[in-house]
Phi, psi and omega in degrees: 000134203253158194307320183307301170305330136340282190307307173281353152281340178266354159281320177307289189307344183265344188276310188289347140351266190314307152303314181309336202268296173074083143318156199274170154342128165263313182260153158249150159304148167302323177265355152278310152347280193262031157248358165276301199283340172285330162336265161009302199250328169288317175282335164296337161296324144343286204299294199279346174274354183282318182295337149276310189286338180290331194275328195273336180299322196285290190309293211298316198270356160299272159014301190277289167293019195255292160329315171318298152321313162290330197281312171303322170311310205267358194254351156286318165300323167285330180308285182302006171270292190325301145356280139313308177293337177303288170301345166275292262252326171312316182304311166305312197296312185299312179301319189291308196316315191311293164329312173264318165317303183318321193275006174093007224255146176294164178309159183271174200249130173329132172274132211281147180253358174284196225155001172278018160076175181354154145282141181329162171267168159273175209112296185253127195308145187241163182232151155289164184318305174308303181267021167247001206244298174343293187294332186304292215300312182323306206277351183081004173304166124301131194272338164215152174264181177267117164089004194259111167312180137307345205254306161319302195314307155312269172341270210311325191294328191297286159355275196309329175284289191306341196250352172277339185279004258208076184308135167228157196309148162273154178228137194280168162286067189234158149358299202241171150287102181213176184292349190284134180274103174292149196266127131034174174246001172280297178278004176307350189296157153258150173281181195277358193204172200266123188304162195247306174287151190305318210286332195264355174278000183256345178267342152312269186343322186257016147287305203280346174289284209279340174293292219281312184311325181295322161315289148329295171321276182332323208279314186291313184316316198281323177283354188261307190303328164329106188299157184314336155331278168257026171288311192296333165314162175285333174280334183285341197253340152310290202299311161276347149296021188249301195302329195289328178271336193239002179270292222278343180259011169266011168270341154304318192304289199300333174267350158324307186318291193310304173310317189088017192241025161288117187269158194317303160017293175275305194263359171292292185304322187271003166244013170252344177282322211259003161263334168280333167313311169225042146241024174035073178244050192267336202287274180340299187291330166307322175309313191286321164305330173280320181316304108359309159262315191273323200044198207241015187280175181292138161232108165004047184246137200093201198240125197257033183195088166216176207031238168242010203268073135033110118351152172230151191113007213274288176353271207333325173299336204234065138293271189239149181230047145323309214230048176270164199242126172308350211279334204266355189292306183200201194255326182293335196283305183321286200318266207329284216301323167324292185320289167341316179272330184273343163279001193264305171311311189258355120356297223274319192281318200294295174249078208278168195275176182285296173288075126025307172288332190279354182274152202256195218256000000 
């Protein structure tokens, strides 16, 4: 065998070597990388997501038997409330027969087993459950209360009927709203003094109720009209919160009016202001309003005692509380009656006097 054939039998045996082994790869590509890391990260995000729905399976089915637990725990507990409660009452019940048989007593009367409170009058009509449970919900109710029969349930509902069929007083659209029929602008004089008879202090309330709304009225309208300037200032958004402020604290005053329980006191002066008031008299009504506010009593000033000797005028103090000031009474009389002086102010602009001299500073 000569060297050449030698040779190509060991290169023929190292190339089939070499193929048989196909060593891996020394390099990778970029888009083989990251389609293994994408792999990767999709299947661990499996993993945790497999790995969550088993734990919220597990928590719900905790859940589940835990509610479960409770709802036999309290419907054991309600039993054995019942129970108990069954047997004392049995108990009770066996001692009064015991009681009264011994004392001669009559017998005790069959006990009702409902248990729904009063029984119906006669007469009045029952409903089913289902469709009184219906009328309720209609009406915006609670269709049931804690603790509440069939028997309640049925009272409230009647109750809740009776009292929508039940006419109620209208209330005018005015500033302030009230039950009063307001009067014209014609019959608004007020008299000089406070009527005496009922029919005629209701018809006061309701001139004075229709004056001061007339006022209200004007005022919000005279703040409407007012270019856009000066609504957005500070003196424009003061004046209406002032108007605003004095609407809303004239309203105890206006259900006095309704109630009719406005005391003399009070309403003899606001019915001598609101008569100068519109004989455009204000400089009077101011007077009357400080009279009324301020009153006509002594007030202490300095030193009103000394040695053992009396002052003199000193009585004066302790006379009387005629002319003491309402204004000081509580907090709703201030309010109201303030309101009352910022409508006087605005009185004065809308329908200013004749007279020059009446106005007031």
């Amino acid at each position: 065998m000569d060297f050449a054939s030698l040779m190509s039998k060991e290169i023929s045996k190292t190339s089939s070597t070499s193929k048989a082994a196909e060593p891996q790869k020394k390099y990778l590509k970029r888009a083989e990388v990251e389609a293994q890391r994408e792999a990767a990260y999709i299947a661990e995000q499996q993993r945790l997501q497999a790995e969550k729905e088993e734990k919220a399976r597990n928590k719900r089915k905790f859940e589940e038997e835990e509610a479960d637990r409770n709802r036999e725990r309290e419907e054991k507990r309600r039993r054995l409330a019942e129970e108990s409660r069954r047997r004392r009452e049995e108990e009770e019940e066996k001692k009064e027969r015991a009681r009264r048989k011994r004392l001669g007593l009559p017998e005790l009367p069959p006990k009702n087993d409902e248990r729904d409170g009063t029984p119906l009058a006669d007469g009045e009509d029952d409903m089913l459950e289902d469709e009184l449970v219906t009328k309720l919900r209609a009406l915006g109710e609670p269709a049931r209360l804690f603790g509440e029969g069939h028997r309640q349930r049925l009272k409230r509902y009647k109750r809740l009927t009776a009292k929508s069929l039940t006419p109620q007083p209208t209330q005018t659209s005015g500033p302030i709203p009230t039950t009063l029929e307001l009067v014209p602008e014609a019959e608004m004089k007020v008299p000089k003094s406070v009527p005496k008879d009922p029919e005629g202090r209701a018809f006061l309330f309701r001139q004075l109720a229709s004056y001061f709304t007339m006022v209200l009225s004007e005022w919000a309208v005279a703040l409407a009209q007012r270019p856009d300037s000066v609504k957005q200032s500070f003196q424009g958004k003061a004046a209406y919160n002032g108007m605003v402020q004095a609407r809303e604290n004239m309203r105890p005053l206006f259900r006095r009016f309704e109630r009719g329980e406005l005391e003399d006191g009070i309403l003899e002066p606001v019915v001598d202001i609101v008569k100068a008031a519109q004989e455009r008299r204000y400089v009077d009504a101011n007077d009357g309003y400080l009279t009324l506010s301020i009153g006509k009593a002594a007030w202490p000033i300095g030193v009103t005692m000394v040695g053992i000797h009396e002052r003199s005028a000193r009585e004066k103090l302790h006379e009387s509380d005629k002319g003491a000031a309402h204004i000081m009474s509580d907090e709703v009389t201030r309010k109201f009656l303030q309101s009352i002086k910022r409508c006087l102010s605005f009185a004065q602009t809308r329908w200013p006097p004749d007279d020059q001299l009446q106005l007031m500073g």
